[in-house]
PDB file of C-alpha atoms and ligand atoms in Angstrom:
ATOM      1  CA  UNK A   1       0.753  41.129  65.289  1.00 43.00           C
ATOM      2  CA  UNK A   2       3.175  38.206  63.967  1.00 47.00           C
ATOM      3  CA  UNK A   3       5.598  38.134  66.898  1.00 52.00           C
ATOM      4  CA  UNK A   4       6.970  41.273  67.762  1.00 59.00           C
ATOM      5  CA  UNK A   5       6.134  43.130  64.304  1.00 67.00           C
ATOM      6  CA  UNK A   6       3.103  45.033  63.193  1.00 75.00           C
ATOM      7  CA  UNK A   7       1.207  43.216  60.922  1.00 83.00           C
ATOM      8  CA  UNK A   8      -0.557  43.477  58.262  1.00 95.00           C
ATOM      9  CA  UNK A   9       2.093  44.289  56.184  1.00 97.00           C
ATOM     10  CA  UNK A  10       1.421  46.506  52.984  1.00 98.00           C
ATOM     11  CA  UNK A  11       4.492  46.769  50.703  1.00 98.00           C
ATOM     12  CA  UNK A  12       4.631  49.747  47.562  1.00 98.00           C
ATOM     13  CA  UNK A  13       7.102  48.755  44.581  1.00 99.00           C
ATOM     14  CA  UNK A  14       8.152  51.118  41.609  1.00 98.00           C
ATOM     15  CA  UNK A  15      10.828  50.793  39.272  1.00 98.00           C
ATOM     16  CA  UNK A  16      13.534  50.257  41.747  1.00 98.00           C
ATOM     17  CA  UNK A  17      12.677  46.800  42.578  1.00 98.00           C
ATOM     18  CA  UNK A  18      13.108  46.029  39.147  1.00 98.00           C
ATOM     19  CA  UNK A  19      16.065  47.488  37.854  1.00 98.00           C
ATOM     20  CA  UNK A  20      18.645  45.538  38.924  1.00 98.00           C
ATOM     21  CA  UNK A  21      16.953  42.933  36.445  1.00 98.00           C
ATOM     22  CA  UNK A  22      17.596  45.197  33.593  1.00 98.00           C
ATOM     23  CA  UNK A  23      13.954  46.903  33.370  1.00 98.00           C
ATOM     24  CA  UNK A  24      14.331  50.773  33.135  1.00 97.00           C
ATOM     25  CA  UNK A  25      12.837  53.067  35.714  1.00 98.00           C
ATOM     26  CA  UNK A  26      11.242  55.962  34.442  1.00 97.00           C
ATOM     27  CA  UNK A  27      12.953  59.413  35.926  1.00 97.00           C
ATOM     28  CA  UNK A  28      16.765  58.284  36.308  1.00 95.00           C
ATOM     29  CA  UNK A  29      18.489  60.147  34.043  1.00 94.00           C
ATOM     30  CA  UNK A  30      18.660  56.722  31.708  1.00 93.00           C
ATOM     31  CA  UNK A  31      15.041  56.391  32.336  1.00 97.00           C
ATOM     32  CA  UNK A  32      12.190  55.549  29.837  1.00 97.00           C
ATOM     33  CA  UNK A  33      11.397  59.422  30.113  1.00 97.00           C
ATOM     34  CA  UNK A  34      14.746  60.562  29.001  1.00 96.00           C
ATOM     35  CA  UNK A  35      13.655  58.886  25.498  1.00 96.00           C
ATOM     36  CA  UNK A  36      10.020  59.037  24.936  1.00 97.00           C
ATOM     37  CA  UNK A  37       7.471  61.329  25.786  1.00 97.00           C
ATOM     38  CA  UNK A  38       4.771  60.083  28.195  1.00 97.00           C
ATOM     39  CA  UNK A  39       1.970  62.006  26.598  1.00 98.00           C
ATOM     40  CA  UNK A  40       2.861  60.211  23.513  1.00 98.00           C
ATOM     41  CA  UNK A  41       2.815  56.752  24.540  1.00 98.00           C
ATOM     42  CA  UNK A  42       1.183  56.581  28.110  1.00 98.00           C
ATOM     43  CA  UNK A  43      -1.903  58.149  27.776  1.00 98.00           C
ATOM     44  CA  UNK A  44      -5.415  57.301  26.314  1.00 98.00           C
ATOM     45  CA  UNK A  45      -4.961  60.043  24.003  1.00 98.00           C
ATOM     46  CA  UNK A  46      -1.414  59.594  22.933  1.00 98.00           C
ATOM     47  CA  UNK A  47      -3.376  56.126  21.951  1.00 98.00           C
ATOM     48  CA  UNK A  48      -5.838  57.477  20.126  1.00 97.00           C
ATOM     49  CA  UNK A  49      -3.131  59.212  18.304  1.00 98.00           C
ATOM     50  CA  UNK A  50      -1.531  56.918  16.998  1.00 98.00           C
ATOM     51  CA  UNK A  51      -2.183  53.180  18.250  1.00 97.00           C
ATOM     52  CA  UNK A  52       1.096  52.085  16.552  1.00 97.00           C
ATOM     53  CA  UNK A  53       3.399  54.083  18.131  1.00 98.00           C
ATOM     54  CA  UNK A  54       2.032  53.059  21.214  1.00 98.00           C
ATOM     55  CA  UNK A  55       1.896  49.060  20.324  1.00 98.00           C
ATOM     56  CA  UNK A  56       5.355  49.313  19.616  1.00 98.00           C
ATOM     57  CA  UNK A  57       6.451  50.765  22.720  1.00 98.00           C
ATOM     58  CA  UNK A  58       4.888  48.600  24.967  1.00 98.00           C
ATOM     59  CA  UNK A  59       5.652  45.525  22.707  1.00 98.00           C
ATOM     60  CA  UNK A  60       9.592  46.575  23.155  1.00 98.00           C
ATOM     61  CA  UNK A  61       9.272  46.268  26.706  1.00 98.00           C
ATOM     62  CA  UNK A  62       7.264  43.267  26.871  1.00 98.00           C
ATOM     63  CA  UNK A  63       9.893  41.475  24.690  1.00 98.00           C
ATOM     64  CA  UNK A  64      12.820  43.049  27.090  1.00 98.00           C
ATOM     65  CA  UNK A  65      10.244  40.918  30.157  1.00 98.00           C
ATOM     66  CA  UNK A  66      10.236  38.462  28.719  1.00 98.00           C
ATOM     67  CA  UNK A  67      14.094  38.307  27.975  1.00 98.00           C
ATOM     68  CA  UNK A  68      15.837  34.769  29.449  1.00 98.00           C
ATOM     69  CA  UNK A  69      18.282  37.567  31.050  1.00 97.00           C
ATOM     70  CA  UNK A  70      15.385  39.492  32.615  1.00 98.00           C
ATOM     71  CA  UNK A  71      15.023  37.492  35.882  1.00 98.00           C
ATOM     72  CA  UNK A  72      13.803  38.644  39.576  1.00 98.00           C
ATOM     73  CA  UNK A  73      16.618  39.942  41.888  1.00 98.00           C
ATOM     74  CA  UNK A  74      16.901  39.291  45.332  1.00 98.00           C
ATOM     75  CA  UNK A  75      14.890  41.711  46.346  1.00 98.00           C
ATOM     76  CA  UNK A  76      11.647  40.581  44.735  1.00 98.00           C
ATOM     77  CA  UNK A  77      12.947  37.294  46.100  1.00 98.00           C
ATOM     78  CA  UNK A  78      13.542  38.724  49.779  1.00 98.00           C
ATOM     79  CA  UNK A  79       9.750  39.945  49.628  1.00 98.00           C
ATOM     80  CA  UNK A  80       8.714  36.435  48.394  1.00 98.00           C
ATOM     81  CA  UNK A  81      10.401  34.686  51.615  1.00 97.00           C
ATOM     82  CA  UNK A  82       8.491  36.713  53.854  1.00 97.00           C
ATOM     83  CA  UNK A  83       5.280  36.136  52.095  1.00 97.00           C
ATOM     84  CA  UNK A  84       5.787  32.607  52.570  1.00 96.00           C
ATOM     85  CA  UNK A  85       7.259  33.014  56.297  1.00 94.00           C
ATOM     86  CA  UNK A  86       3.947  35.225  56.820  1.00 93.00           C
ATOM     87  CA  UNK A  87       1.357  34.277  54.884  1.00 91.00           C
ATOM     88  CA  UNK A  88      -1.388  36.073  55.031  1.00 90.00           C
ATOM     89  CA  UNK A  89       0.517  39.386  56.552  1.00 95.00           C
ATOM     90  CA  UNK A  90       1.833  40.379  53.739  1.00 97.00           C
ATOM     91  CA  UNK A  91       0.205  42.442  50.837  1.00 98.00           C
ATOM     92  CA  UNK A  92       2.696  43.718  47.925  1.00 98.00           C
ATOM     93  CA  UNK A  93       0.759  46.122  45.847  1.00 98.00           C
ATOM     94  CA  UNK A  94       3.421  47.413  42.605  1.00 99.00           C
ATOM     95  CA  UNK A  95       3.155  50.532  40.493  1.00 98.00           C
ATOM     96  CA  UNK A  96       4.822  48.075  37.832  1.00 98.00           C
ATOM     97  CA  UNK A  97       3.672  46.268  35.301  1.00 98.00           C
ATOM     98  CA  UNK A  98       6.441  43.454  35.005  1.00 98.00           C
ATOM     99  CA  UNK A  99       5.826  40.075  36.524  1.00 98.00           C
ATOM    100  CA  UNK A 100       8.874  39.611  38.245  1.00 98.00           C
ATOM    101  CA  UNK A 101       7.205  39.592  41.586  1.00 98.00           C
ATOM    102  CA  UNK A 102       5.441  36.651  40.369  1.00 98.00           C
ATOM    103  CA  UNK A 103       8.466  34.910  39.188  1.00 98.00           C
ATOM    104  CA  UNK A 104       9.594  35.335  42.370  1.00 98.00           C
ATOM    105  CA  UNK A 105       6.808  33.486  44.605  1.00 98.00           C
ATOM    106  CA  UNK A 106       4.960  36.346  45.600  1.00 98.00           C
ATOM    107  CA  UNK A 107       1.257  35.911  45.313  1.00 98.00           C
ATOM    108  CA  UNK A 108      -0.472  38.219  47.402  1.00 98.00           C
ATOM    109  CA  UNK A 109       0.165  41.143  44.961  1.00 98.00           C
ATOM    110  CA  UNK A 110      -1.768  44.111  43.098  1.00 98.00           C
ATOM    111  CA  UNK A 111      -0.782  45.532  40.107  1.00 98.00           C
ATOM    112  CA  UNK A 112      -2.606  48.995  40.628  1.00 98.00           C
ATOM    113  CA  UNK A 113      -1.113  50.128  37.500  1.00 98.00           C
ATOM    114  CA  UNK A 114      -1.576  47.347  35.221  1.00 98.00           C
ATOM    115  CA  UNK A 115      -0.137  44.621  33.398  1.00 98.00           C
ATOM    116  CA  UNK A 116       2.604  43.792  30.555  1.00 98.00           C
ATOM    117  CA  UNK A 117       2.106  40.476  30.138  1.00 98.00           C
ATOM    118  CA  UNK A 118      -1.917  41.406  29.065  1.00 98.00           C
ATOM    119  CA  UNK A 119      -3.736  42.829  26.495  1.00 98.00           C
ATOM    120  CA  UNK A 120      -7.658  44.232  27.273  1.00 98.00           C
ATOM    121  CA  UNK A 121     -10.282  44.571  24.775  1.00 98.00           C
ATOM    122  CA  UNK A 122     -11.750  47.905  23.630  1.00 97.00           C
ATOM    123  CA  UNK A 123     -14.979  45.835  22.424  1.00 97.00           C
ATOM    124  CA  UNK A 124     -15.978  43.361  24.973  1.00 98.00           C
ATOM    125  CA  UNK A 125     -13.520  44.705  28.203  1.00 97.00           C
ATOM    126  CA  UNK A 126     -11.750  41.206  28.461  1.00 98.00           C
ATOM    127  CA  UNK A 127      -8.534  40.968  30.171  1.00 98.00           C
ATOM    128  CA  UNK A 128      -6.629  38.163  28.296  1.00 97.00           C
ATOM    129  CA  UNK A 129      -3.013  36.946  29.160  1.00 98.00           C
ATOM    130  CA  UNK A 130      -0.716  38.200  26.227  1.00 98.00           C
ATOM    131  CA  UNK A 131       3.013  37.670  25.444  1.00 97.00           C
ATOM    132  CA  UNK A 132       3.533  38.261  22.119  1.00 97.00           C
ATOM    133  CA  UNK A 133       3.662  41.216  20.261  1.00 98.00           C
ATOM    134  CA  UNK A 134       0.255  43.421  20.268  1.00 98.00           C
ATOM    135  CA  UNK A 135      -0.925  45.105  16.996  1.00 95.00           C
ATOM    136  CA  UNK A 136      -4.293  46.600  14.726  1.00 93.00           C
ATOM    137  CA  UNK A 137      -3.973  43.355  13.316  1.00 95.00           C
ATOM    138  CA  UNK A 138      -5.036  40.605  16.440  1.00 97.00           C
ATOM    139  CA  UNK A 139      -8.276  39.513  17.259  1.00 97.00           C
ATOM    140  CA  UNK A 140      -9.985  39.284  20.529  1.00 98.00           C
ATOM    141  CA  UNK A 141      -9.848  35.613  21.694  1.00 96.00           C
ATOM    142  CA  UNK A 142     -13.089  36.553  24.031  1.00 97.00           C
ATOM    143  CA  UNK A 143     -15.385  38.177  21.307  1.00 98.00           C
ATOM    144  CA  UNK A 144     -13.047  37.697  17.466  1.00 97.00           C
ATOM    145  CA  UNK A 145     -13.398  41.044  17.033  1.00 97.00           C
ATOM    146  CA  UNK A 146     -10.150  42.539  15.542  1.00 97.00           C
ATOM    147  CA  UNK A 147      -8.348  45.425  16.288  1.00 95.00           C
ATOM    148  CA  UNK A 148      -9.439  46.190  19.498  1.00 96.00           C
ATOM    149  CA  UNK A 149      -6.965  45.040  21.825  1.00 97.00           C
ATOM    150  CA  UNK A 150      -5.110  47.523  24.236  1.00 98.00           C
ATOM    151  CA  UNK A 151      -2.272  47.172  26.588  1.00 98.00           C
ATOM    152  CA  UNK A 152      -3.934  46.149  29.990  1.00 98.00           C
ATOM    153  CA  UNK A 153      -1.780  49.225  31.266  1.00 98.00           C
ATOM    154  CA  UNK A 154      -3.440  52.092  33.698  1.00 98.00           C
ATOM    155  CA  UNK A 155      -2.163  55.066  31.489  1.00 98.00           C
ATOM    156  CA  UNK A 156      -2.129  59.160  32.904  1.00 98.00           C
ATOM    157  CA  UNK A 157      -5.679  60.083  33.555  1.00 97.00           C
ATOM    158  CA  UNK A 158      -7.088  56.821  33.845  1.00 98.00           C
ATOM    159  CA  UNK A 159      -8.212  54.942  36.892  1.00 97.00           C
ATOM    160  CA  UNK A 160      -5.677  52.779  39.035  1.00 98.00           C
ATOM    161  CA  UNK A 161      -6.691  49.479  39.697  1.00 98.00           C
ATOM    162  CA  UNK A 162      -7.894  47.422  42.580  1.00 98.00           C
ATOM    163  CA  UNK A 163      -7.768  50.913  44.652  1.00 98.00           C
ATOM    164  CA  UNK A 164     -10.922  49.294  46.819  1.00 98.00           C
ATOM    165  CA  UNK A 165      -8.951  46.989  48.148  1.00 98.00           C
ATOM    166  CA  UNK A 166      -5.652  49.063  48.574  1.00 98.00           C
ATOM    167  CA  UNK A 167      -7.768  51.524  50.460  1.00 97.00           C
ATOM    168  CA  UNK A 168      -8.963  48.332  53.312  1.00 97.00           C
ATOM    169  CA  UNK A 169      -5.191  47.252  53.267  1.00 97.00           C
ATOM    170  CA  UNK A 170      -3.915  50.351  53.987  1.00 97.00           C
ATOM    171  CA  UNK A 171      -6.677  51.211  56.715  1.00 96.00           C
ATOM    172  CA  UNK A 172      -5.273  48.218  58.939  1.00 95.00           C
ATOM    173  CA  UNK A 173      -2.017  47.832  58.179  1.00 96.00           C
ATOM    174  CA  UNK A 174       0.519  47.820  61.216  1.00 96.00           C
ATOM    175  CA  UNK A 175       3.696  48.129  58.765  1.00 97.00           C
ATOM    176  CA  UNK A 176       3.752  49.746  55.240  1.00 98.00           C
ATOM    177  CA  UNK A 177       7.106  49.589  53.670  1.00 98.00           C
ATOM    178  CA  UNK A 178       7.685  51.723  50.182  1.00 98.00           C
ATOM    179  CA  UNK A 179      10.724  50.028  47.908  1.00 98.00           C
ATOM    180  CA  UNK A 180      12.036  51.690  44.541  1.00 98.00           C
ATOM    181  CA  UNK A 181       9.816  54.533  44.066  1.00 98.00           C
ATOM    182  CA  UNK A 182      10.357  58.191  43.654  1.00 98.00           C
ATOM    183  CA  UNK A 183       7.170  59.236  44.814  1.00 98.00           C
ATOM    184  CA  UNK A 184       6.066  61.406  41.938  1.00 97.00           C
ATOM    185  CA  UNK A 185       2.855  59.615  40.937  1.00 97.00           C
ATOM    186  CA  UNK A 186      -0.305  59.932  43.078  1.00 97.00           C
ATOM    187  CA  UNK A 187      -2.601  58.032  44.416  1.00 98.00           C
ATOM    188  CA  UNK A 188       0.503  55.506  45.162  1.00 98.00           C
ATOM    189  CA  UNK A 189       2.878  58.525  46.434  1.00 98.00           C
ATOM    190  CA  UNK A 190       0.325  59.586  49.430  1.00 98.00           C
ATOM    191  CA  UNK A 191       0.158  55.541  50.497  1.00 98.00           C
ATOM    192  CA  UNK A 192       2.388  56.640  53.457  1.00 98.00           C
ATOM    193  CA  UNK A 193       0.165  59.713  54.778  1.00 97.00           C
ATOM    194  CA  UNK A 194      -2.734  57.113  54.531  1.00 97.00           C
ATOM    195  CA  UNK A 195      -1.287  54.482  56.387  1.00 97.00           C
ATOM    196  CA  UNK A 196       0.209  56.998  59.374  1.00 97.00           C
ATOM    197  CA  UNK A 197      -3.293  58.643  59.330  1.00 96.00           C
ATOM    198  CA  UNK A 198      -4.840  55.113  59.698  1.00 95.00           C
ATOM    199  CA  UNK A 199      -2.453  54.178  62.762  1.00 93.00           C
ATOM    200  CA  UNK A 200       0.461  52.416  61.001  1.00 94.00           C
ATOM    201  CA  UNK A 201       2.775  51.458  63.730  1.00 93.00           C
ATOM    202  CA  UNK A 202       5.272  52.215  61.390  1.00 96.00           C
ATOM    203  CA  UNK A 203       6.536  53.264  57.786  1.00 97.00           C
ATOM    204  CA  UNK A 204      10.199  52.875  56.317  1.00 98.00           C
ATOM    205  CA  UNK A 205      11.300  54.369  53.148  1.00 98.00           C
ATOM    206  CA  UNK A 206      13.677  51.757  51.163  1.00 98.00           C
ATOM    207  CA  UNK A 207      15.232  53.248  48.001  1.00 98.00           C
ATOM    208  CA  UNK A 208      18.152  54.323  45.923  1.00 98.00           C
ATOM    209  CA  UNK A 209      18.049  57.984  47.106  1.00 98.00           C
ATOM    210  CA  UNK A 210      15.230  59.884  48.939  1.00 98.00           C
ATOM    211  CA  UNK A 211      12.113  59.935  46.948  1.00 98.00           C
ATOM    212  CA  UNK A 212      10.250  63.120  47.106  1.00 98.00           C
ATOM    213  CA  UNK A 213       7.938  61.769  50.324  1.00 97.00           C
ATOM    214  CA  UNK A 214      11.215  60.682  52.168  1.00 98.00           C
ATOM    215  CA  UNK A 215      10.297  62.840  55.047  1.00 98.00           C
ATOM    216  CA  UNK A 216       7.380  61.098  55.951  1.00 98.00           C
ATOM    217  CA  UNK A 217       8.899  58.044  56.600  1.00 98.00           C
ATOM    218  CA  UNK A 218      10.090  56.838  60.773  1.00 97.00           C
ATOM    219  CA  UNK A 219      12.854  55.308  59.056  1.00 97.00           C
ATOM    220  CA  UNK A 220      14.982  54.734  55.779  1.00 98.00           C
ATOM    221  CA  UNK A 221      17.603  52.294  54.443  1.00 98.00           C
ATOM    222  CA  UNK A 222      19.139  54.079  50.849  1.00 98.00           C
ATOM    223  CA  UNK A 223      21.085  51.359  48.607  1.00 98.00           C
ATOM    224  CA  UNK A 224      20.175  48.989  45.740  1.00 98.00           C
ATOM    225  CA  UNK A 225      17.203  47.488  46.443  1.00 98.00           C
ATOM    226  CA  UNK A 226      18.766  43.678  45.737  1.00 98.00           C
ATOM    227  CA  UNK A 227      21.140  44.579  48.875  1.00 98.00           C
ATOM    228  CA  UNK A 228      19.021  46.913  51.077  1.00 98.00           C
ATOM    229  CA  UNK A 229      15.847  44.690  50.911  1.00 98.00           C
ATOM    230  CA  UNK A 230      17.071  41.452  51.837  1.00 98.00           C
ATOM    231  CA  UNK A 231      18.718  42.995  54.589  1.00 98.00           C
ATOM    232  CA  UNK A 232      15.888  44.561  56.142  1.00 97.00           C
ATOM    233  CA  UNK A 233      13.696  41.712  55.661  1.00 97.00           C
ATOM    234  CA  UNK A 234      16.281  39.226  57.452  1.00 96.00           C
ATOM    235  CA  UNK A 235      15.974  41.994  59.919  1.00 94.00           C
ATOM    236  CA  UNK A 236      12.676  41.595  60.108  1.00 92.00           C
ATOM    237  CA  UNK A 237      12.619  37.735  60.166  1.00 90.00           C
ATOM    238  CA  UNK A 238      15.288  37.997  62.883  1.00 87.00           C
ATOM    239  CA  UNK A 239      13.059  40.430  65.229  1.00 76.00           C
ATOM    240  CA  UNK A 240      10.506  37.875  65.154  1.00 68.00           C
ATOM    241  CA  UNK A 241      12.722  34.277  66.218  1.00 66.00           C
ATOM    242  CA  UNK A 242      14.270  37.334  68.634  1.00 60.00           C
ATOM    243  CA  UNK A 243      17.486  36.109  66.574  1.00 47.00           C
TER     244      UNK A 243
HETATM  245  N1  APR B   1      17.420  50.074  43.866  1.00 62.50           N
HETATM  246  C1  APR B   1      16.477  50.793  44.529  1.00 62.50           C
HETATM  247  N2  APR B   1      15.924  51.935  44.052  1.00 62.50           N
HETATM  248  C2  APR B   1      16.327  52.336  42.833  1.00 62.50           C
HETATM  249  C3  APR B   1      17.297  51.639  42.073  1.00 62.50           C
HETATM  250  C4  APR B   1      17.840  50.460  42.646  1.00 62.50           C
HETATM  251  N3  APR B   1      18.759  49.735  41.996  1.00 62.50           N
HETATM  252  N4  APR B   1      17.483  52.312  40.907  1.00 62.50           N
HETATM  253  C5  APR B   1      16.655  53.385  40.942  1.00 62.50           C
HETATM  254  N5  APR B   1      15.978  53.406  42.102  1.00 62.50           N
HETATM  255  C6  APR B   1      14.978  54.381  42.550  1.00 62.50           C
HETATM  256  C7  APR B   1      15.203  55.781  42.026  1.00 62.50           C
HETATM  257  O1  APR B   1      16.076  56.491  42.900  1.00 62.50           O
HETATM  258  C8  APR B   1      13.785  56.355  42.050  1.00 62.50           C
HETATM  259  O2  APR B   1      13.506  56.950  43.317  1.00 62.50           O
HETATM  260  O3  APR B   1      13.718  53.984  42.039  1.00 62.50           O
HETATM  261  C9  APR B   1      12.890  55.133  41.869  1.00 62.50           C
HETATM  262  C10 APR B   1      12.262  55.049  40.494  1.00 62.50           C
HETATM  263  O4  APR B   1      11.419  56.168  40.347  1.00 62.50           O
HETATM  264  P1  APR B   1      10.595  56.334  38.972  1.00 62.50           P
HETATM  265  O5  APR B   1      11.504  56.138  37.828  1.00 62.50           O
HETATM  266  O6  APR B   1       9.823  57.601  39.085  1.00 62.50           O
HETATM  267  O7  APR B   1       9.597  55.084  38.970  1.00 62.50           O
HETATM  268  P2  APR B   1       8.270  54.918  39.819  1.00 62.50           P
HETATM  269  O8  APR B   1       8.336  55.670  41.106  1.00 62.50           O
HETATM  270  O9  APR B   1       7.968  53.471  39.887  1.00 62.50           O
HETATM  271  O10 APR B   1       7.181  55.625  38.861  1.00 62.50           O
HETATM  272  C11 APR B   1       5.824  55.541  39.250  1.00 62.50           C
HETATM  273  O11 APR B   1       5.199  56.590  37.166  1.00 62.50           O
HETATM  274  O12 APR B   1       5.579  56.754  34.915  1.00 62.50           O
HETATM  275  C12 APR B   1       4.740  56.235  35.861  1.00 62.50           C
HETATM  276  O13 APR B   1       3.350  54.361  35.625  1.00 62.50           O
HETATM  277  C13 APR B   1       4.692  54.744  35.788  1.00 62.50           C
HETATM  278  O14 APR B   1       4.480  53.158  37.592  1.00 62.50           O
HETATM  279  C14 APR B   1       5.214  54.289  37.132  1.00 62.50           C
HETATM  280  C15 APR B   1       4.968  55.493  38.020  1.00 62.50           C
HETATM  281 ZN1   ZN B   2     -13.283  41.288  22.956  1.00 62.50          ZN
END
């Protein structure tokens, strides 16, 4: 405990967070899966279909990242002042594969479903920092082979990442909070059941609308995340000064 709050604190992003930076989420109506099917471009064999396609898509969104006007919002900021005013409570494990958590001072993170900002190799399985455009045409810096570099992005049917240590996070933590996410992709949608079955003193739901798992949240705050998550973490701070 950290004052009067259960802590460890585990903390689920999704496309929410990032929105209000300009990144699309995926099932708004404007959504990446409005425009492109996810079979075609976020899946191993949509890959092996046609790499290209695939390359392209992701290289689009890595160059929309890495936009100057693509900056955290205050809510990745929020969640990187109470990092720092708790370190070591707080665990931020993200369904996305921006870095704007980063950006933001947040450093106790997992990206369970990847990374933009990285390319992996098919040949030798290094993970290699990457902001450029991808293609058939780049060589592995770790083993020169060419032509076997992949998003470092968990597609459908693949393994998420790090899930060892989500598991031992959620099996102790005292507070698991769940921002931006409709709750439509599993393992990271039944978080919440895990961390009430594990004795989570408590679980609040902070989101545009109710995701599909809203009812098994003790609380909920509905709003932009850049307004509803620095309020609840100032609420948070405040509890513990017993301001
Ligand atoms: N503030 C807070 N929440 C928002 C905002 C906002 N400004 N805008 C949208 N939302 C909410 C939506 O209401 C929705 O509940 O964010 C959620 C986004 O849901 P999805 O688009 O399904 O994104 P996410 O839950 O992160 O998807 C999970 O699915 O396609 C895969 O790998 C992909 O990581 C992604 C996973
Ligand atoms: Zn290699």
């Amino acid at each position: 405990m950290t004052g009067l709050l259960p802590c460890p604190i585990v903390i689920l992003t999704g496309a929410g967070v990032s929105k209000e930076s300009g990144l699309d989420t995926f099932r708004d109506r404007d959504g990446v899966w409005a425009r492109v099917r996810l079979e075609d471009v976020a899946t191993p064999e949509g890959f092996a279909r046609d790499p290209a396609l695939v390359q392209a898509f992701y290289n689009d969104r890595r160059r929309g990242l890495l936009d100057p006007s693509c900056l955290p919002n205050p809510a990745h900021e929020a969640l990187a002042r109470l990092e720092r005013e708790w370190p070591d409570e707080v665990l931020i494990v993200t369904q996305n594969i921006d870095d704007l958590h980063e950006r933001a001072g947040s450093r106790q993170l997992i990206h369970m479903h990847g990374e933009l900002t990285k390319a992996r190799c098919l040949d030798c399985g290094a993970v290699l920092d990457w902001r450029a455009d991808l293609g058939e045409s780049d060589g592995c810096p770790a083993c020169a082979t060419v032509g076997t570099l992949r998003p470092h992005i968990v597609w459908f049917g693949e393994i998420p990442l790090e899930m060892e240590r989500i598991q031992d996070a959620l099996s102790t933590c005292g507070l698991f909070l769940s921002i931006g996410t409709s709750g439509n992709v599993y393992p990271a949608a039944g978080f919440v059941r895990q961390a009430r079955f594990e004795g989570a003193a408590h679980t609040v739901e902070l989101n545009l609308e109710p995701s599909l798992g809203a009812t098994l949240f003790e609380e909920s705050l509905y709003g932009p995340a850049s307004e509803v998550v620095p309020a609840y973490v100032e609420r948070l701070l405040g509890a513990v000064a017993g301001r």
